[in-house]
Short mmCIF file of N, CA and C in Angstrom, two decimals:
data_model
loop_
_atom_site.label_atom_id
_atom_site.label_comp_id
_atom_site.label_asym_id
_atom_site.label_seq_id
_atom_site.Cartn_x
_atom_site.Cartn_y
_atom_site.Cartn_z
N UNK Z 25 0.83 -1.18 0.00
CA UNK Z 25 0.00 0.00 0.00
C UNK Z 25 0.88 1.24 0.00
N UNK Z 26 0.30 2.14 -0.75
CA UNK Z 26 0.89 3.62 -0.75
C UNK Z 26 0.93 4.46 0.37
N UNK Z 27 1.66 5.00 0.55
CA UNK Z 27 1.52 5.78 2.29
C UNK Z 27 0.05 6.87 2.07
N UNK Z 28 -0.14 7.21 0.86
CA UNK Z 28 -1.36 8.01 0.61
C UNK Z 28 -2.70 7.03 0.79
N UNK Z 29 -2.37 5.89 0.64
CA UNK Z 29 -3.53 5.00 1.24
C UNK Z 29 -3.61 4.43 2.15
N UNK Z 30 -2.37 4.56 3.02
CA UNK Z 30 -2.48 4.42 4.63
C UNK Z 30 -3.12 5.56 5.27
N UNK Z 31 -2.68 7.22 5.02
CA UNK Z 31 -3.19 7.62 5.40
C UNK Z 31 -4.89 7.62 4.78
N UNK Z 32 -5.32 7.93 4.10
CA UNK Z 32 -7.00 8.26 3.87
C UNK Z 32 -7.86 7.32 4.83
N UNK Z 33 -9.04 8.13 5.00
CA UNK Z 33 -10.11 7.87 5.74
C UNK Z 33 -10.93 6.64 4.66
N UNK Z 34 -11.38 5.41 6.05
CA UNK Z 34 -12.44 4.99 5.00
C UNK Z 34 -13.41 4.69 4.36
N UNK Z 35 -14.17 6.13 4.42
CA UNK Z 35 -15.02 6.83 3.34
C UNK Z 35 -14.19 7.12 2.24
N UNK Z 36 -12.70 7.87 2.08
CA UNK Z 36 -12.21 7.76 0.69
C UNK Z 36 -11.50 6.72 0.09
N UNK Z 37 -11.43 5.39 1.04
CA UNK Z 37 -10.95 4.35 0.71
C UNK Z 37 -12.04 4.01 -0.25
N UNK Z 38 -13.01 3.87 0.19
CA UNK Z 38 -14.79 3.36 0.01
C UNK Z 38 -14.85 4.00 -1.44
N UNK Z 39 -14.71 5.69 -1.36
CA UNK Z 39 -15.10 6.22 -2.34
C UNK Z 39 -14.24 6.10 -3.70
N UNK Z 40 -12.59 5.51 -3.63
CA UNK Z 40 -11.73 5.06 -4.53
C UNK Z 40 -12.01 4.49 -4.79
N UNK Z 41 -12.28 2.98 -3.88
CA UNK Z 41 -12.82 1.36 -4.57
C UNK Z 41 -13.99 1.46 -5.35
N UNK Z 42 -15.17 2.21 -5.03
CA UNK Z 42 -16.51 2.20 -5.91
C UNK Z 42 -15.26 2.66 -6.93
N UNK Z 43 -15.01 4.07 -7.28
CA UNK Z 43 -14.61 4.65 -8.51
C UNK Z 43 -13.74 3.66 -9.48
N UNK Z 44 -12.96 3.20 -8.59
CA UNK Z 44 -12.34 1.95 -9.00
C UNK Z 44 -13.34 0.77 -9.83
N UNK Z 45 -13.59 0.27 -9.17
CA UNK Z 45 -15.04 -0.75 -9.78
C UNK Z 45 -16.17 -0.44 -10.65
N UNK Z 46 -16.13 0.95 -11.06
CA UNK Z 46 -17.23 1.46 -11.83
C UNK Z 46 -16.39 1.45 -13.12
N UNK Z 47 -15.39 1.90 -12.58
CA UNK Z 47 -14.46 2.63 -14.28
C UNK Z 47 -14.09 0.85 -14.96
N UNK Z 48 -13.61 0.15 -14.01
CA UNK Z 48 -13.50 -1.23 -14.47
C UNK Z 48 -14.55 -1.86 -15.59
N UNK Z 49 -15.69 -1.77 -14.36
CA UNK Z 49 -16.75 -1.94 -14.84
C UNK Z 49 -17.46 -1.78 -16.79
N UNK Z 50 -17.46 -0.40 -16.39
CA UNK Z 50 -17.99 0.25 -17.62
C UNK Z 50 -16.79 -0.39 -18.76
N UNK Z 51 -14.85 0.06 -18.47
CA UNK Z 51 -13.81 -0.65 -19.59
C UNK Z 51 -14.55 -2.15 -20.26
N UNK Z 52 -14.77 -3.24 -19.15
CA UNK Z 52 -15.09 -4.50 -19.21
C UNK Z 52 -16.60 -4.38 -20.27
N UNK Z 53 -17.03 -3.88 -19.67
CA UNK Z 53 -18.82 -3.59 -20.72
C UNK Z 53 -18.36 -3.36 -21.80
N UNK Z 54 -17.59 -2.03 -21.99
CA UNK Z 54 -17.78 -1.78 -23.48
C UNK Z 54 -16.63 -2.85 -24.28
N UNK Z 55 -15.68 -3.29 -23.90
CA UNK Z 55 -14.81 -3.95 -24.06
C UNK Z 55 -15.48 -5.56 -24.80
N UNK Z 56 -16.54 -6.05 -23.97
CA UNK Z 56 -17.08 -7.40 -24.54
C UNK Z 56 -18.34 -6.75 -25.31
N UNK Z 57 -19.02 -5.51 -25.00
CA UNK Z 57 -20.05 -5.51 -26.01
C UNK Z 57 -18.89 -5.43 -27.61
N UNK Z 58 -18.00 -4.47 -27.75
CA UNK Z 58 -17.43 -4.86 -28.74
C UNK Z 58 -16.86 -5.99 -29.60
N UNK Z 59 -16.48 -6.74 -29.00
CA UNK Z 59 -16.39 -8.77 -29.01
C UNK Z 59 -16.31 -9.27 -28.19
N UNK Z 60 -17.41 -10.54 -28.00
CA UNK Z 60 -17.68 -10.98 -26.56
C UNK Z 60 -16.36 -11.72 -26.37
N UNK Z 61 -15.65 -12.24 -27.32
CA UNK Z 61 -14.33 -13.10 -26.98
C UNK Z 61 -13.17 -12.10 -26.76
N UNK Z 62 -13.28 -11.18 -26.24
CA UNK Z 62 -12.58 -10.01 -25.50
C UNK Z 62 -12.58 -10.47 -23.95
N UNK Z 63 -14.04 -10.87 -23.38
CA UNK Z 63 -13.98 -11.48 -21.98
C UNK Z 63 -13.10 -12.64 -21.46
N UNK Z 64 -12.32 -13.58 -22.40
CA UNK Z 64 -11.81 -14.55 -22.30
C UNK Z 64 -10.25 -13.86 -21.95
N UNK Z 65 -10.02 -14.32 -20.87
CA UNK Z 65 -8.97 -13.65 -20.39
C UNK Z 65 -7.91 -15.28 -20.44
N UNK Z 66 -6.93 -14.84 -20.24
CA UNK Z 66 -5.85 -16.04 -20.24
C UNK Z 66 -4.59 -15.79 -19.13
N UNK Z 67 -4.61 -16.45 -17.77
CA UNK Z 67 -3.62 -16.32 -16.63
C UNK Z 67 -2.64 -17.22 -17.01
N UNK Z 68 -1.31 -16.52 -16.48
CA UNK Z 68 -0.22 -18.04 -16.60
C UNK Z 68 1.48 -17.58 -15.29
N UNK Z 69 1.30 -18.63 -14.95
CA UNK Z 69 2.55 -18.78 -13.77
C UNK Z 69 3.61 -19.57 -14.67
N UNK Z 70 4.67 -19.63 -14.07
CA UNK Z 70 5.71 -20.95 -13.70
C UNK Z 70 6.27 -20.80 -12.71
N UNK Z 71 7.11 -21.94 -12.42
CA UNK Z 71 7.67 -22.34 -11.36
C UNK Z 71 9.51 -23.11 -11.79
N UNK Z 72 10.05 -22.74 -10.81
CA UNK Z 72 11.34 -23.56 -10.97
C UNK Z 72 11.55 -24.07 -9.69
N UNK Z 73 12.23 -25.19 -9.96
CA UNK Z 73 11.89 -25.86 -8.40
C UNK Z 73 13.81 -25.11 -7.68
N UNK Z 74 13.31 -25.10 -6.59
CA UNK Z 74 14.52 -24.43 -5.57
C UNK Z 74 14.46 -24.94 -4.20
N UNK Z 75 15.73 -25.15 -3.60
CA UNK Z 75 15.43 -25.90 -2.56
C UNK Z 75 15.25 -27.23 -2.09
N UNK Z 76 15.19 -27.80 -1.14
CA UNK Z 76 14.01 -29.06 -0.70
C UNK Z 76 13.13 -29.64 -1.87
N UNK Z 77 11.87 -28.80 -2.03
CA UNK Z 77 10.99 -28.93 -2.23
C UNK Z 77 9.98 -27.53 -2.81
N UNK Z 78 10.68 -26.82 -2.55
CA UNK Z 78 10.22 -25.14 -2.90
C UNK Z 78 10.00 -24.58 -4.20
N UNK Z 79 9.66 -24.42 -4.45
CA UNK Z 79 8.95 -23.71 -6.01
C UNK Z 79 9.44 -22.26 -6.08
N UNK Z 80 10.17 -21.29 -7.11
CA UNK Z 80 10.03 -19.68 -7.12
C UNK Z 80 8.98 -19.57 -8.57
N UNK Z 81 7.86 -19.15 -8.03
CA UNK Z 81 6.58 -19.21 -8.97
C UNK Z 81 6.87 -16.96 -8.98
N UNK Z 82 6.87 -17.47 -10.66
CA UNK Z 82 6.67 -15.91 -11.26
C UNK Z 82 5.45 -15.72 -12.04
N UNK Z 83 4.81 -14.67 -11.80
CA UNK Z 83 3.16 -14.57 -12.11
C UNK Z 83 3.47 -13.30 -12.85
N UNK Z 84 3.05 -13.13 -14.02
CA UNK Z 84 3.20 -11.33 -14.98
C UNK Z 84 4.75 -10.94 -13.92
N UNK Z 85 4.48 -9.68 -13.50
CA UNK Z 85 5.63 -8.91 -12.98
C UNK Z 85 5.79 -9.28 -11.37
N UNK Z 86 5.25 -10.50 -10.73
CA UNK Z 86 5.58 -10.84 -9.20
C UNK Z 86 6.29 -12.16 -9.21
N UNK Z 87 6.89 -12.22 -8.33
CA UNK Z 87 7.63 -13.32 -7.81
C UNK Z 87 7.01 -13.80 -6.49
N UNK Z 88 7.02 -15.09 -6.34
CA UNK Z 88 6.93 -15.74 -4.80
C UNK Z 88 7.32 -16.84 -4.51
N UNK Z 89 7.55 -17.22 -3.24
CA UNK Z 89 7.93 -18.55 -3.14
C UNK Z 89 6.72 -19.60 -2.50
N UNK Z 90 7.13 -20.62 -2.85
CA UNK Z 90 5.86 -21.71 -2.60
C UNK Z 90 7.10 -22.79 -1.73
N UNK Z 91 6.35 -23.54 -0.37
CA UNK Z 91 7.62 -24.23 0.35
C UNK Z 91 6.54 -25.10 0.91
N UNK Z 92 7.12 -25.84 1.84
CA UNK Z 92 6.49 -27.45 2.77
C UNK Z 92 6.92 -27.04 3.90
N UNK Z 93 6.65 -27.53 5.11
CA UNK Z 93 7.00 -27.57 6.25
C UNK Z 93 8.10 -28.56 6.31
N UNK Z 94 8.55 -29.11 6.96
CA UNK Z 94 9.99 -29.42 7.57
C UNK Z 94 8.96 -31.25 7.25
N UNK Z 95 7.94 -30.82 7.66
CA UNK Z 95 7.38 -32.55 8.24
C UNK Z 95 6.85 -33.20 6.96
N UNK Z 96 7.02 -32.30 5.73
CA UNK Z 96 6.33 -32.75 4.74
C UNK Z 96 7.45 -32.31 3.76
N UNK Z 97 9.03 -32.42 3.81
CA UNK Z 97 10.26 -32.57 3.15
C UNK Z 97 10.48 -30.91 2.72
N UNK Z 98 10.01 -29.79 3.24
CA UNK Z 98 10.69 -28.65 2.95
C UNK Z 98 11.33 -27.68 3.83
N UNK Z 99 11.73 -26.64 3.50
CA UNK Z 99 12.26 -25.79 4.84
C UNK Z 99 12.01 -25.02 5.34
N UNK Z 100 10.29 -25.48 5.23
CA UNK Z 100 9.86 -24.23 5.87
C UNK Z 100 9.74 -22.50 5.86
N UNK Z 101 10.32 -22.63 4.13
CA UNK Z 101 10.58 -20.98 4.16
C UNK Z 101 9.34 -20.10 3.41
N UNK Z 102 8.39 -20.44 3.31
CA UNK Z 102 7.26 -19.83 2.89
C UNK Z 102 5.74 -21.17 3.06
N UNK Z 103 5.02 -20.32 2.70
CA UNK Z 103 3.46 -21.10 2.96
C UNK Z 103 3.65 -21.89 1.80
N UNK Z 104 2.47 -23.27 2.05
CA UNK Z 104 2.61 -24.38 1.58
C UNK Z 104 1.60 -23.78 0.49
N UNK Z 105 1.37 -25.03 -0.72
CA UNK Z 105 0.60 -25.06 -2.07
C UNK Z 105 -0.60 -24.84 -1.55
N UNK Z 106 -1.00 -25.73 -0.68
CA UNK Z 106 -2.08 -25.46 -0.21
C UNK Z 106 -3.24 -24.46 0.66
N UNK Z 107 -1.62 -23.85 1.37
CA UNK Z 107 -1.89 -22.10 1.96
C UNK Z 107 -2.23 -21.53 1.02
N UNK Z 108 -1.50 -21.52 0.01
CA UNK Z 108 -1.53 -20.49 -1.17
C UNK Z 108 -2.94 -20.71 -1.78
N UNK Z 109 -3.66 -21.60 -1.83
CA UNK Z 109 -4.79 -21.86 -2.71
C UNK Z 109 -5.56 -21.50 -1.46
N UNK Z 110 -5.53 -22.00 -0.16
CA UNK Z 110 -6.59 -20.74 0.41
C UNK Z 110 -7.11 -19.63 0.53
N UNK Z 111 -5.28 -19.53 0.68
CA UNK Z 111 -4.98 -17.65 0.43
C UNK Z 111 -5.51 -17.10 -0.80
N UNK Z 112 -5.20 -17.74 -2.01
CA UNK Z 112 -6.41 -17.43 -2.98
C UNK Z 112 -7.80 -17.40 -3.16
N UNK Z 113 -8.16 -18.35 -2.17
CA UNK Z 113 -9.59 -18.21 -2.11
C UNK Z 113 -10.50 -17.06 -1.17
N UNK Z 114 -9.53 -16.79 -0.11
CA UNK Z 114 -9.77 -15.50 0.08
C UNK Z 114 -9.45 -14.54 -0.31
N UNK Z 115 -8.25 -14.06 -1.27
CA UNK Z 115 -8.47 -13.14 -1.82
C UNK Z 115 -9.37 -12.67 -2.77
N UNK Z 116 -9.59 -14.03 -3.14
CA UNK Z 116 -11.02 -13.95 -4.20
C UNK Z 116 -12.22 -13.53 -4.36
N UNK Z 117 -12.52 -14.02 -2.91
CA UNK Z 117 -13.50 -13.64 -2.36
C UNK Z 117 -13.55 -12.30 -2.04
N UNK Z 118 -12.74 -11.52 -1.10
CA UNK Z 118 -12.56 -10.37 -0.73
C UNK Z 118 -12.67 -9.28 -2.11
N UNK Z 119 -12.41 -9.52 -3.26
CA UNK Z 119 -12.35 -8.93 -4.56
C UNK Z 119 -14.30 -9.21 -4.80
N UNK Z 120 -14.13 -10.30 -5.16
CA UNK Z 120 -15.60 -10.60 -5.43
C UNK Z 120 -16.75 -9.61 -4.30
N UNK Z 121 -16.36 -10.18 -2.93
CA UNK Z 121 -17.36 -9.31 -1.68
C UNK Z 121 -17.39 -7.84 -2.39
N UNK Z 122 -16.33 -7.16 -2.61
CA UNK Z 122 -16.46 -5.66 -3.15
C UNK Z 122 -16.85 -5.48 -3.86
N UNK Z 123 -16.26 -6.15 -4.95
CA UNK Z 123 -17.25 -5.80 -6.63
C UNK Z 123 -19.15 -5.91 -6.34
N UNK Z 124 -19.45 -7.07 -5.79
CA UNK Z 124 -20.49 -6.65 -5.50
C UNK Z 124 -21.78 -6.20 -4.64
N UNK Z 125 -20.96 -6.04 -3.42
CA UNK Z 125 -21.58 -4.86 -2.52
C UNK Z 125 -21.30 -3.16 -2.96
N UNK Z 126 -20.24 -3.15 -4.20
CA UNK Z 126 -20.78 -1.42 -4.52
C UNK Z 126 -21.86 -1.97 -5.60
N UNK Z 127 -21.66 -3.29 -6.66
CA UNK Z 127 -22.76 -2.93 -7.57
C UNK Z 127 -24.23 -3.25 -6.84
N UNK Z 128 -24.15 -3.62 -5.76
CA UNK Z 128 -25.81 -4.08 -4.95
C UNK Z 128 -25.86 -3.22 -3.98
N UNK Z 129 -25.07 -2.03 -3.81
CA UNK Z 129 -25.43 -0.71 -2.99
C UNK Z 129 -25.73 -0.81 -1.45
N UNK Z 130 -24.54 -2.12 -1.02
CA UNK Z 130 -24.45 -2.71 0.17
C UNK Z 130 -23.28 -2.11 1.06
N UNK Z 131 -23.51 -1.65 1.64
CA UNK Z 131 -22.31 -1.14 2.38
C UNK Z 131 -21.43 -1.58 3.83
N UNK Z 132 -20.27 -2.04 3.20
CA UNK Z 132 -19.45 -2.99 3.84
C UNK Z 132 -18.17 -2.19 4.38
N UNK Z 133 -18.25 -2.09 5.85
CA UNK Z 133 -17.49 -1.67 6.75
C UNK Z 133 -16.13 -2.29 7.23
N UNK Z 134 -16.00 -3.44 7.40
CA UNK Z 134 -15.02 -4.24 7.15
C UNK Z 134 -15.66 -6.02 7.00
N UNK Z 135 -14.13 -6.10 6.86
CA UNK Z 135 -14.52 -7.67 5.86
C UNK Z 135 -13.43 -8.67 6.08
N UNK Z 136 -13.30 -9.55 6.89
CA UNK Z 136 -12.50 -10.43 6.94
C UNK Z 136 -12.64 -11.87 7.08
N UNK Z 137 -11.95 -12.88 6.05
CA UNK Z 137 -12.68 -13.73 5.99
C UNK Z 137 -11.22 -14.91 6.29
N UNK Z 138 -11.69 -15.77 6.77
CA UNK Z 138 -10.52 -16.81 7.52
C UNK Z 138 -10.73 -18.26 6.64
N UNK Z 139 -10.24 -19.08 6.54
CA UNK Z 139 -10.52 -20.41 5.73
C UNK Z 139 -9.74 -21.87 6.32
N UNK Z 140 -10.41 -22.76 6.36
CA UNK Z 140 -9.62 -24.03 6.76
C UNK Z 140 -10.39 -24.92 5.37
N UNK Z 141 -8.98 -25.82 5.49
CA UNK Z 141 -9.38 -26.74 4.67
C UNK Z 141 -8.63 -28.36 5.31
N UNK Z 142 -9.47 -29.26 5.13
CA UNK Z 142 -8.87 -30.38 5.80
C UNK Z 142 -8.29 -31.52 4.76
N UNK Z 143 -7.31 -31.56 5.01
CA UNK Z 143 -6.59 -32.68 3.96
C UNK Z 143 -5.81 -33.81 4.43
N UNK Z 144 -5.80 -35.13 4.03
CA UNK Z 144 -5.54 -36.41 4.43
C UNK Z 144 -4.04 -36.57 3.77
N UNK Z 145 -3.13 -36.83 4.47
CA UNK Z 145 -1.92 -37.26 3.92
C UNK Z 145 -1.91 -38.62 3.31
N UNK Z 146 -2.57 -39.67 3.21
CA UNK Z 146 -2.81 -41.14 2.78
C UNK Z 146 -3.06 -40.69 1.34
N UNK Z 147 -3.65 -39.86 0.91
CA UNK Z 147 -4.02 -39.75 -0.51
C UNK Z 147 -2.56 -39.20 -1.22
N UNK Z 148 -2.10 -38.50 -0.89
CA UNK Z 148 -0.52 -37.19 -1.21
C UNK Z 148 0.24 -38.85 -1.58
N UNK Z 149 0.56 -39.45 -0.28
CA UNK Z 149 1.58 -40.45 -0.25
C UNK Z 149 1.51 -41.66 -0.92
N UNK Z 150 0.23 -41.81 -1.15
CA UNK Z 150 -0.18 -43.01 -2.03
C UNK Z 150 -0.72 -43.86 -0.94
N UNK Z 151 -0.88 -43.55 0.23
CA UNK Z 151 -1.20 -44.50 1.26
C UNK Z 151 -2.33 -45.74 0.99
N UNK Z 152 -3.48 -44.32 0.88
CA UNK Z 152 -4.63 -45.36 0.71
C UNK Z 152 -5.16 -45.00 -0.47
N UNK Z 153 -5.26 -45.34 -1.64
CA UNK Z 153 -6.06 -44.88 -3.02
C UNK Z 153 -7.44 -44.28 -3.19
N UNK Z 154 -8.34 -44.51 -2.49
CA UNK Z 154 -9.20 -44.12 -1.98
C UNK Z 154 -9.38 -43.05 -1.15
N UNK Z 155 -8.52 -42.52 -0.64
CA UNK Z 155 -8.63 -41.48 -0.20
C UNK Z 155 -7.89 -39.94 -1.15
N UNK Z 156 -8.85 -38.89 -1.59
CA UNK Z 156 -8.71 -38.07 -2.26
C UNK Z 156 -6.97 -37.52 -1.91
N UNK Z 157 -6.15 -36.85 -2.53
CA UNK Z 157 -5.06 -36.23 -2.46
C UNK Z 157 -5.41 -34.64 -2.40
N UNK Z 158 -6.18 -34.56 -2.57
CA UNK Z 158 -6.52 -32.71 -1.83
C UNK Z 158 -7.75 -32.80 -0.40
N UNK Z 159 -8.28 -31.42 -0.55
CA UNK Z 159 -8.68 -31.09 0.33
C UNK Z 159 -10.04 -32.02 0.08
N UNK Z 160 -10.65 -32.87 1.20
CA UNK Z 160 -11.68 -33.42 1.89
C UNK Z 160 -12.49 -32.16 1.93
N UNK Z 161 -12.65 -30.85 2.65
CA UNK Z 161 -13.48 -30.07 2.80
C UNK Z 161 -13.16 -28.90 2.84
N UNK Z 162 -13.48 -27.62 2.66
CA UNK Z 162 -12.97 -26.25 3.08
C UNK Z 162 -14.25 -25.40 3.47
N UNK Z 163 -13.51 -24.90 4.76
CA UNK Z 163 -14.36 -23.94 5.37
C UNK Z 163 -14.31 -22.53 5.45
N UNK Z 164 -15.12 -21.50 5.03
CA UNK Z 164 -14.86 -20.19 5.25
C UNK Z 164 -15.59 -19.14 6.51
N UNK Z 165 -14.96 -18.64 7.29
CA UNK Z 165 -15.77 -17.99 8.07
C UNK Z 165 -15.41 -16.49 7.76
N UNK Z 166 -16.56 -15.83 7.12
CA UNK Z 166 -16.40 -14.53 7.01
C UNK Z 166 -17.19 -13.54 7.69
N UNK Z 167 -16.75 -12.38 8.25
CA UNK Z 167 -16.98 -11.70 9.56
C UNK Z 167 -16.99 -10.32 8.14
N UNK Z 168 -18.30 -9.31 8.37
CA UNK Z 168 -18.84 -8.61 7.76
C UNK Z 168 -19.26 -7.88 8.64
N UNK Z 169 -19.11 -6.53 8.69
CA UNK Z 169 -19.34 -4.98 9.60
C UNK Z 169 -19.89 -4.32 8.81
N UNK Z 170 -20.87 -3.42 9.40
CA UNK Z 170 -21.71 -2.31 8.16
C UNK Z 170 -22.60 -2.02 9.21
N UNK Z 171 -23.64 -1.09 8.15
CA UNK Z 171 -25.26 -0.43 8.63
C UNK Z 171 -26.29 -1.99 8.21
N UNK Z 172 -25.97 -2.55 6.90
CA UNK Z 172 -27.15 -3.06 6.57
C UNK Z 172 -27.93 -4.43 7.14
N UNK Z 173 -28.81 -4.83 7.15
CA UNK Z 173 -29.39 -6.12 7.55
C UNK Z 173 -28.86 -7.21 7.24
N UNK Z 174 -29.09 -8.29 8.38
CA UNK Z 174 -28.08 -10.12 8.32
C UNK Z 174 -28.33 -10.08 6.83
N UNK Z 175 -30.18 -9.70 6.25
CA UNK Z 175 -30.17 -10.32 4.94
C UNK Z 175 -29.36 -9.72 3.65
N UNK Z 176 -29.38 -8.53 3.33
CA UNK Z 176 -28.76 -7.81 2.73
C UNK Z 176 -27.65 -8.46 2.55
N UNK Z 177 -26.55 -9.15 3.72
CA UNK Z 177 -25.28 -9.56 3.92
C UNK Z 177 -25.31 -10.66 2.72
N UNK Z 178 -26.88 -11.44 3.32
CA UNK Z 178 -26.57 -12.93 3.11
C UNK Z 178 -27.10 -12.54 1.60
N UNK Z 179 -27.61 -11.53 1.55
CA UNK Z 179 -28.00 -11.59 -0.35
C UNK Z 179 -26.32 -11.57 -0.88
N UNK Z 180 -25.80 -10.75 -0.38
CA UNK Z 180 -24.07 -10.42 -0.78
C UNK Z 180 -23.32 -11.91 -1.06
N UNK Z 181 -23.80 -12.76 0.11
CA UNK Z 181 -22.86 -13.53 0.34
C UNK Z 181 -23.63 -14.86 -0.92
N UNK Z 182 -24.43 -15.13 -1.31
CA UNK Z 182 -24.84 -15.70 -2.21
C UNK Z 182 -24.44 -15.16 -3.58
N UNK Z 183 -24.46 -14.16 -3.88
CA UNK Z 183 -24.00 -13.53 -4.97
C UNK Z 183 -22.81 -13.89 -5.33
N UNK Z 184 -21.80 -13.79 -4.15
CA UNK Z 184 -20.36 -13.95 -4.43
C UNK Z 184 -20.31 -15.42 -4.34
N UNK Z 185 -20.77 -16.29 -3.90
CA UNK Z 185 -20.75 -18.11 -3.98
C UNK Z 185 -20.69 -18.26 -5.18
N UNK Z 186 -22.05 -17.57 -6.41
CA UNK Z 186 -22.47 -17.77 -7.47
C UNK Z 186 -21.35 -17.19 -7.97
N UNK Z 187 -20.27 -15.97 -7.90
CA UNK Z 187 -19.47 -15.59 -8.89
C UNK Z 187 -18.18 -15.54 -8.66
N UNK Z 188 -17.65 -16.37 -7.15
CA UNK Z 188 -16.38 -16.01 -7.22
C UNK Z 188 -15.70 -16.84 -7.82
N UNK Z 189 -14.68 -17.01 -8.81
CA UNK Z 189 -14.08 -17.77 -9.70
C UNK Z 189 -12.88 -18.72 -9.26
N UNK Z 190 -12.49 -18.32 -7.83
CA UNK Z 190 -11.98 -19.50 -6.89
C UNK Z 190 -12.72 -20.42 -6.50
N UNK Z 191 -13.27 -19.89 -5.80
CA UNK Z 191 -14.31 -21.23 -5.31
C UNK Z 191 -14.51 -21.68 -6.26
N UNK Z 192 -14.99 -21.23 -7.26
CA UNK Z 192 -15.93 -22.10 -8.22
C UNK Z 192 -14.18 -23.16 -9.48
N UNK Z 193 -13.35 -22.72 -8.84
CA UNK Z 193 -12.30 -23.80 -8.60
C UNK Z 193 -12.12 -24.78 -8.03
N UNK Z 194 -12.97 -24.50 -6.71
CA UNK Z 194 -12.65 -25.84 -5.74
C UNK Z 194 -14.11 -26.38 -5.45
N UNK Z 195 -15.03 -25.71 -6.10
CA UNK Z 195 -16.32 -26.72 -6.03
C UNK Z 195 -16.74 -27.29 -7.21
N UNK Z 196 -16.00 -26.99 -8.18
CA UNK Z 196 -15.98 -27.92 -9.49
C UNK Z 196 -14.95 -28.21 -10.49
N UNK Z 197 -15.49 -29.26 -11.15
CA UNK Z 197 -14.55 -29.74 -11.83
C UNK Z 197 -13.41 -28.98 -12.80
N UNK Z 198 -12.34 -29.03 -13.01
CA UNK Z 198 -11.48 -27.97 -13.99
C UNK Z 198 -10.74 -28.94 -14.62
N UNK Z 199 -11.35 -29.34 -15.94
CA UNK Z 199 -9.99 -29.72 -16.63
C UNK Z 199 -8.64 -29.34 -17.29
N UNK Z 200 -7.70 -30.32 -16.69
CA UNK Z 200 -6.35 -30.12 -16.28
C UNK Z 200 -5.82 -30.79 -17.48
N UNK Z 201 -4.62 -30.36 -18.04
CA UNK Z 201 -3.54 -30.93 -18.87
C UNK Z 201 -2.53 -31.01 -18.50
N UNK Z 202 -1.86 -31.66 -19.07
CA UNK Z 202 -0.13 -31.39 -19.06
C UNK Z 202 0.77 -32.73 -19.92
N UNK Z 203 1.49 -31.60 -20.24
CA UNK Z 203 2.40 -32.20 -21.28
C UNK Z 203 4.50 -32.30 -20.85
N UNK Z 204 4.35 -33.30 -20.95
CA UNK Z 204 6.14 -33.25 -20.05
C UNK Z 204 7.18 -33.11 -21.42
N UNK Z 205 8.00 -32.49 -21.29
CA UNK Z 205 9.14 -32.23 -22.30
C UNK Z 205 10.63 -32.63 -21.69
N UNK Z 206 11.17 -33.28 -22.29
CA UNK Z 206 12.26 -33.81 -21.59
C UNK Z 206 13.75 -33.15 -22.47
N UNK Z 207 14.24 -32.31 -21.55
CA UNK Z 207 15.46 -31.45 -22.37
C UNK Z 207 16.65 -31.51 -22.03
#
């Protein structure tokens, strides 16, 4: 964050993010009314493996590291694959919660949302075949401050189930490829 956005009040935090989300908004509209295959956006990472077990994953212009704990062969020097895909799922959400509590004229005071997910090591290791290699379940508890009514919230919070594009990663199916090159 910018020290100009540490300092502001947030009513002009509030009043950036709408402005923010409108101007988006409207780019994105006129952008697919002009060709709808304009909306098809295309993300892409890699990774080089470093370390133990550690990944340095470069995304457009960021870098990060991806690591294991000590008990699961790494060194512990950053959050696991699986942090990271939480951590995505709340950020996702948190993007999604905004986009549409300014377009549903809901006003959201603060917003913090926490996540567990439970995962079986028998599946990872090959233990038991039957048992999945990701997450068994994930839970989100999100804590929402404002003026408006539980329902209002819970209209919010249905909205964003229906559109956040993480979740809708981990509650359905995504087909996966991959192709190995040997150099």
């Amino acid at each position: 964050m910018s020290e100009s956005t540490l300092a502001a009040t947030p009513a002009d935090l509030a009043a950036d993010r709408s402005a923010r989300l409108a101007e988006a908004g409207a780019f994105w509209t006129q952008r697919i009314t002009q060709d709808a295959q304009n909306a098809r956006l295309t993300y892409k990472a890699a990774g080089v493996a470093v370390g133990s077990v550690a990944t340095r994953i470069s995304a457009g212009k960021h870098q990060f590291t991806v690591d294991e704990p000590a008990g699961l062969a790494g060194d512990d020097a950053a959050a696991s694959p699986v942090e990271y895909a939480l951590g995505a799922l709340i950020a996702c959400q948190v993007v999604v919660y905004r986009l549409y509590a300014d377009q549903l004229g809901i006003v959201v005071d603060d917003l913090t949302i926490e996540a567990e997910g439970d995962l079986d090591v028998r599946g990872l290791f090959g233990i038991d075949p039957s048992v999945r290699p990701g997450f068994q379940d994930v839970r989100l508890s999100v804590k929402i401050s404002g003026p408006e009514s539980q329902e209002r919230y819970e209209e919010l919070r249905r909205t964003v189930e229906s559109r956040c594009p993480v979740l809708d990663l981990f509650a359905n199916l995504t087909p996966v490829s991959a192709v190995l090159t040997k150099v």
